[in-house]
Coordinates of C-alpha atoms and ligand atoms in Angstrom, one line a residue:
X1 CA 83.0 55.7 115.0
X2 CA 82.0 56.1 111.2
X3 CA 85.7 55.4 109.0
X4 CA 85.7 56.5 105.7
X5 CA 88.4 54.6 105.1
X6 CA 88.7 52.5 102.3
X7 CA 88.6 55.2 99.7
X8 CA 86.4 54.5 96.8
X9 CA 88.8 53.2 94.4
X10 CA 87.6 56.1 91.6
X11 CA 90.2 58.5 93.1
X12 CA 92.7 56.0 92.7
X13 CA 92.2 55.7 89.5
X14 CA 91.5 59.7 88.6
X15 CA 95.0 60.5 90.0
X16 CA 95.9 56.9 87.3
X17 CA 94.6 59.0 84.4
X18 CA 96.4 62.4 85.6
X19 CA 100.0 60.6 84.7
X20 CA 99.6 60.6 81.1
X21 CA 99.0 64.6 81.5
X22 CA 101.3 65.5 84.1
X23 CA 103.7 63.7 81.5
X24 CA 104.9 61.5 84.7
X25 CA 105.0 57.8 85.0
X26 CA 104.6 57.9 89.1
X27 CA 103.3 60.5 91.9
X28 CA 105.0 60.2 94.5
X29 CA 102.3 62.1 98.0
X30 CA 103.8 63.0 101.4
X31 CA 101.0 65.4 102.0
X32 CA 99.1 63.2 104.7
X33 CA 95.8 63.7 103.8
X34 CA 96.6 63.5 100.2
X35 CA 97.3 59.6 101.7
X36 CA 94.3 59.0 103.2
X37 CA 92.0 60.8 100.4
X38 CA 93.1 58.1 97.7
X39 CA 93.5 55.2 100.5
X40 CA 91.5 55.5 103.3
X41 CA 94.9 55.3 105.6
X42 CA 94.3 57.7 108.9
X43 CA 97.7 57.8 110.4
X44 CA 99.9 59.9 111.2
X45 CA 103.7 59.5 108.7
X46 CA 103.7 57.7 105.0
X47 CA 103.9 58.2 102.1
X48 CA 102.8 56.9 98.9
X49 CA 103.4 56.0 95.3
X50 CA 101.0 55.8 92.3
X51 CA 102.4 54.8 89.1
X52 CA 100.3 53.3 86.0
X53 CA 101.2 49.6 87.5
X54 CA 100.8 49.9 90.7
X55 CA 99.9 51.7 93.9
X56 CA 102.5 51.3 96.9
X57 CA 101.5 53.0 100.4
X58 CA 104.8 53.4 102.8
X59 CA 104.2 53.0 106.5
X60 CA 106.7 52.2 109.5
X61 CA 106.4 49.5 111.6
X62 CA 104.4 51.7 113.7
X63 CA 101.3 51.8 111.1
X64 CA 102.4 48.6 110.0
X65 CA 99.0 47.1 111.1
X66 CA 96.6 50.3 110.6
X67 CA 97.6 49.9 107.2
X68 CA 96.2 46.5 106.1
X69 CA 93.4 47.1 107.7
X70 CA 92.3 50.4 106.6
X71 CA 93.7 49.8 103.5
X72 CA 92.7 48.3 100.3
X73 CA 94.1 48.2 96.7
X74 CA 97.7 49.7 97.4
X75 CA 100.8 47.5 98.5
X76 CA 101.2 48.0 102.3
X77 CA 105.4 48.2 102.3
X78 CA 107.1 49.0 105.2
X79 CA 110.0 50.6 105.8
X80 CA 112.3 51.0 108.5
X81 CA 112.4 53.2 111.8
X82 CA 113.8 57.2 110.9
X83 CA 114.7 55.5 107.5
X84 CA 111.4 57.1 105.2
X85 CA 113.6 58.0 102.0
X86 CA 115.4 55.1 102.0
X87 CA 111.9 53.3 101.8
X88 CA 111.1 55.3 99.0
X89 CA 114.3 55.7 97.3
X90 CA 114.5 52.0 96.7
X91 CA 110.4 51.9 95.7
X92 CA 110.8 54.4 93.5
X93 CA 114.1 53.4 92.0
X94 CA 112.7 49.2 90.5
X95 CA 114.1 50.5 87.1
X96 CA 110.4 51.4 85.5
X97 CA 110.4 55.2 85.7
X98 CA 111.6 58.0 84.6
X99 CA 110.3 60.4 86.0
X100 CA 107.9 61.3 88.9
X101 CA 105.6 63.7 90.0
X102 CA 105.4 65.4 93.7
X103 CA 103.2 68.0 95.2
X104 CA 105.6 70.8 96.0
X105 CA 103.4 72.2 99.3
X106 CA 104.4 68.8 100.8
X107 CA 108.2 68.0 100.4
X108 CA 110.8 70.0 102.6
X109 CA 114.2 71.0 101.1
X110 CA 115.7 68.9 103.1
X111 CA 113.8 65.9 102.0
X112 CA 114.4 66.5 98.2
X113 CA 117.9 67.2 98.1
X114 CA 118.2 63.8 99.9
X115 CA 115.8 61.8 97.3
X116 CA 117.3 63.2 94.8
X117 CA 120.8 62.0 95.2
X118 CA 119.6 58.5 96.5
X119 CA 117.4 58.6 92.9
X120 CA 120.0 59.1 90.6
X121 CA 118.8 59.9 87.4
X122 CA 115.7 59.3 88.2
X123 CA 114.0 62.7 87.3
X124 CA 111.6 64.5 90.1
X125 CA 109.1 67.3 89.1
X126 CA 107.2 69.4 91.3
X127 CA 103.5 69.8 90.9
X128 CA 100.9 71.9 93.0
X129 CA 97.6 73.1 91.9
X130 CA 96.6 70.0 89.9
X131 CA 97.5 67.8 92.9
X132 CA 95.7 70.5 95.2
X133 CA 92.7 70.0 92.9
X134 CA 91.9 66.8 93.6
X135 CA 90.2 66.8 96.7
X136 CA 88.5 70.1 95.4
X137 CA 84.4 68.9 94.3
X138 CA 83.3 65.9 97.3
X139 CA 81.2 62.2 97.3
X140 CA 78.4 62.1 99.1
X141 CA 79.7 60.1 101.9
X142 CA 82.8 63.5 101.8
X143 CA 79.5 66.0 102.5
X144 CA 77.6 64.2 105.5
X145 CA 81.0 64.1 107.3
X146 CA 81.5 67.8 106.7
X147 CA 77.4 68.0 107.2
X148 CA 77.9 66.7 110.8
X149 CA 81.3 68.6 111.6
X150 CA 79.4 71.8 110.4
X151 CA 75.8 70.7 112.6
X152 CA 78.5 69.8 115.9
X153 CA 80.1 73.1 115.4
X154 CA 76.6 75.1 115.0
X155 CA 75.3 73.7 118.2
X156 CA 78.3 74.8 120.1
X157 CA 78.6 78.2 119.1
X158 CA 74.9 78.8 119.7
X159 CA 74.7 77.6 123.1
X160 CA 77.9 79.9 123.9
X161 CA 76.1 83.1 123.0
X162 CA 74.7 83.0 126.3
X163 CA 77.8 83.4 127.6
X164 CA 79.3 86.1 125.7
X165 CA 78.6 89.6 127.9
X166 CA 80.3 91.4 130.0
X167 CA 83.3 90.2 131.9
X168 CA 84.0 87.2 131.0
X169 CA 87.6 86.1 129.1
X170 CA 87.1 85.7 125.4
X171 CA 89.7 82.8 126.3
X172 CA 86.9 80.7 129.0
X173 CA 84.8 81.2 126.6
X174 CA 87.0 80.0 123.7
X175 CA 87.4 76.7 126.3
X176 CA 83.9 75.9 126.2
X177 CA 83.3 75.7 122.8
X178 CA 85.7 73.4 122.2
X179 CA 84.7 71.3 125.2
X180 CA 81.0 71.4 123.9
X181 CA 82.2 70.6 120.0
X182 CA 84.2 67.6 121.9
X183 CA 81.4 66.9 124.1
X184 CA 79.0 66.6 120.8
X185 CA 81.5 64.0 118.9
X186 CA 84.0 66.4 117.1
X187 CA 87.2 64.4 117.5
X188 CA 89.4 67.5 117.2
X189 CA 88.6 71.7 116.8
X190 CA 89.2 72.6 112.9
X191 CA 91.6 75.1 114.4
X192 CA 92.8 77.4 117.5
X193 CA 89.3 78.3 118.5
X194 CA 89.3 82.9 117.8
X195 CA 87.0 84.5 120.4
X196 CA 88.3 87.9 119.7
X197 CA 87.0 91.5 121.9
X198 CA 86.5 95.1 121.9
X199 CA 90.2 95.8 119.5
X200 CA 91.7 92.2 119.5
X201 CA 88.5 91.6 116.7
X202 CA 90.1 94.1 114.2
X203 CA 92.8 91.0 114.2
X204 CA 91.5 88.9 112.1
X205 CA 93.3 85.9 113.8
X206 CA 93.3 87.0 117.0
X207 CA 94.1 84.2 120.0
X208 CA 91.8 84.3 122.5
X209 CA 93.5 85.6 125.5
X210 CA 92.3 87.2 129.5
X211 CA 91.1 90.3 128.0
X212 CA 87.2 90.6 129.4
X213 CA 84.3 91.4 127.1
X214 CA 83.3 94.6 127.9
X215 CA 80.0 97.2 126.5
X216 CA 80.3 97.9 123.3
X217 CA 82.3 95.3 122.1
X218 CA 82.2 93.1 118.6
X219 CA 83.2 89.9 119.7
X220 CA 84.1 87.2 116.4
X221 CA 84.2 84.1 116.5
X222 CA 85.2 82.1 114.6
X223 CA 85.5 78.0 115.2
X224 CA 85.4 74.4 113.6
X225 CA 84.9 71.0 114.1
X226 CA 86.3 68.0 112.9
X227 CA 84.1 64.8 111.9
X228 CA 85.6 61.9 110.1
X229 CA 88.6 64.0 109.2
X230 CA 86.6 66.3 107.9
X231 CA 86.6 70.0 109.2
X232 CA 83.8 73.1 109.2
X233 CA 84.3 76.8 109.2
X234 CA 82.0 79.5 110.9
X235 CA 82.0 82.6 112.1
X236 CA 79.6 84.8 114.2
X237 CA 80.4 88.9 115.6
X238 CA 78.3 89.7 118.0
X239 CA 77.7 92.9 119.6
X240 CA 77.7 94.1 123.4
X241 CA 75.7 95.9 125.0
X242 CA 74.3 97.8 122.6
X243 CA 74.0 99.1 119.3
X244 CA 77.3 101.2 118.2
X245 CA 75.6 103.2 114.7
X246 CA 79.5 102.7 112.9
X247 CA 79.8 99.2 114.2
X248 CA 76.1 98.4 112.9
X249 CA 76.7 99.7 109.5
X250 CA 79.9 97.8 108.9
X251 CA 78.3 94.7 110.3
X252 CA 76.0 95.8 107.2
X253 CA 77.3 96.2 104.4
X254 CA 80.3 92.9 105.2
X255 CA 76.4 91.5 106.0
X256 CA 75.8 92.2 102.0
X257 CA 78.9 91.2 100.6
X258 CA 78.1 88.3 102.3
X259 CA 74.7 87.7 101.0
X260 CA 76.0 88.7 96.8
X261 CA 79.0 86.0 96.8
X262 CA 76.3 83.1 97.9
X263 CA 73.7 85.2 95.6
X264 CA 76.3 84.6 93.1
X265 CA 77.5 81.5 94.4
X266 CA 76.3 78.3 91.5
X267 CA 78.6 76.0 88.9
X268 CA 80.4 76.9 86.4
X269 CA 81.2 80.8 87.7
X270 CA 85.3 81.0 88.3
X271 CA 86.0 81.9 92.4
X272 CA 87.9 85.6 91.2
X273 CA 84.1 86.7 90.0
X274 CA 82.7 85.9 94.5
X275 CA 85.7 87.7 95.4
X276 CA 84.9 90.4 93.1
X277 CA 81.2 91.1 94.1
X278 CA 82.6 90.8 98.3
X279 CA 84.9 92.8 97.3
X280 CA 82.6 95.1 95.1
X281 CA 80.6 96.3 97.9
X282 CA 83.0 97.0 100.5
X283 CA 84.1 98.9 98.4
X284 CA 81.5 100.7 97.4
X285 CA 80.5 101.2 101.2
X286 CA 83.8 103.2 101.8
X287 CA 86.0 100.0 103.6
X288 CA 87.5 98.1 101.1
X289 CA 90.7 98.8 102.3
X290 CA 90.3 97.2 105.9
X291 CA 88.7 94.0 104.1
X292 CA 92.3 92.6 104.2
X293 CA 92.2 89.2 102.9
X294 CA 90.5 86.4 100.2
X295 CA 86.9 86.2 100.5
X296 CA 87.1 81.9 101.5
X297 CA 88.4 78.7 100.8
X298 CA 87.5 74.9 100.2
X299 CA 86.8 73.3 103.6
X300 CA 87.4 69.3 103.9
X301 CA 90.0 66.8 105.0
X302 CA 92.1 70.9 105.6
X303 CA 90.3 73.1 106.3
X304 CA 91.6 75.4 104.4
X305 CA 92.3 73.8 101.1
X306 CA 91.4 74.3 97.1
X307 CA 89.6 76.6 96.4
X308 CA 90.7 79.5 97.3
X309 CA 88.6 82.7 96.8
X310 CA 90.4 84.8 96.2
X311 CA 91.6 87.6 94.0
X312 CA 94.2 85.3 91.4
X313 CA 92.4 82.5 92.3
X314 CA 92.3 80.2 88.8
X315 CA 89.2 77.7 89.4
X316 CA 86.0 77.4 88.9
X317 CA 82.9 76.4 90.9
X318 CA 81.4 72.7 90.4
X319 CA 78.9 71.2 91.9
X320 CA 79.8 69.3 94.8
X321 CA 82.4 72.1 96.2
X322 CA 82.5 73.2 100.0
X323 CA 84.0 76.0 100.3
X324 CA 83.6 79.6 103.0
X325 CA 82.0 82.9 102.6
X326 CA 83.7 85.0 104.9
X327 CA 84.2 89.3 103.8
X328 CA 85.3 91.3 107.3
X329 CA 86.1 94.3 108.0
X330 CA 88.9 94.6 110.5
X331 CA 89.2 98.6 111.6
X332 CA 92.9 99.2 113.1
X333 CA 92.6 99.3 116.9
X334 CA 89.2 99.7 117.3
X335 CA 86.8 97.3 116.4
X336 CA 86.5 94.2 113.2
X337 CA 83.2 92.5 111.6
X338 CA 83.7 89.0 110.1
X339 CA 80.6 86.8 108.6
X340 CA 81.3 83.8 107.5
X341 CA 79.2 80.7 106.2
X342 CA 80.3 77.4 104.7
X343 CA 78.0 76.7 101.7
X344 CA 78.2 73.5 98.8
X345 CA 78.4 74.4 95.7
X346 CA 75.2 72.9 93.2
X347 CA 74.3 73.3 89.5
X348 CA 71.8 76.3 90.8
X349 CA 73.0 78.1 93.2
X350 CA 74.4 77.0 96.8
X351 CA 73.4 75.0 100.0
X352 CA 74.5 77.1 103.7
X353 CA 75.8 74.3 106.0
X354 CA 76.0 76.4 108.6
X355 CA 73.5 77.2 110.3
X356 CA 73.3 79.9 112.9
X357 CA 71.7 83.6 112.2
X358 CA 73.4 85.9 110.7
X359 CA 71.7 88.7 111.2
X360 CA 73.7 91.4 113.6
X361 CA 72.9 91.3 116.9
X362 CA 73.4 92.5 120.3
X363 CA 74.1 90.6 123.4
X364 CA 73.7 92.1 126.7
Ligands
ZN401 ZN1 87.0 80.8 109.9
ZN402 ZN1 87.7 80.1 107.5

């Protein structure tokens, strides 16, 4: 297993440089993906404090040895089991800090109230977008892990295409897909695999069930693998049995939206622009009201992370970002189509990392 720890010290330096700009003396990280990104620590619980003068990784006794092995740089502080808040309060109350920023999406109200009470006069400042954007641009090692994750899920997806035929149940295809991804080296699946047939395909996030595939179905298969902590994400939609004109037209429209959005991707383009291009294309084909989600999302240590490719996104694409482009249309109670590729943004254009053909395909 190729560990990606310890994390490159450059990441920590970037956070230290943000302290002044965010007007805080230190940052408290509770999102374990951020903690992993910044330190290399792969445990499932803990906290990280980054200040001007020191970095401290807080863990409970289960993780002390692991943290010392995986992490270079930050001091490892062990708190007693179930006393995480006290541990954090002890570190933050050393007298040198006046204000501390935290990831607003990673702290629940209980923790916030508890910590505020224990910190006395020290001010806790919520941060959101600034922290989320930290991981958006990937380095070479991260890109290599994401490419490997994509290779694993592409191979598995290609292999299960032969299983998609009338009479086979959605969940049997999903189980096979998960098995093939794990056997090919995925440490886990990125998210619960979606195999949605017939009317189920009209629900963007349907759970695979006992429905058996029938002739005339559209079948949406959406899956991803995790490799060294990094995710992949890809969706194919197949027709089964025969070509239905309406389905083929909708597929061709979604494919055009997908292709145009991909063609527009390069460094310097605002995320909203990519979303607009895909959306306008589907609106031109009069199916706009059935395109009910954003056009894409960043992929990395989380399967959904910055940048979001949506109509209210404020980020601009940069070289090294990895994101999905996944327009779809969902005709209620009938069928749906989604076409999703994961791409690496380049200065000029992009590289498509997910390799399964997205041409309209009828399976028998
Ligand atoms: Zn997906
Ligand atoms: Zn996705």
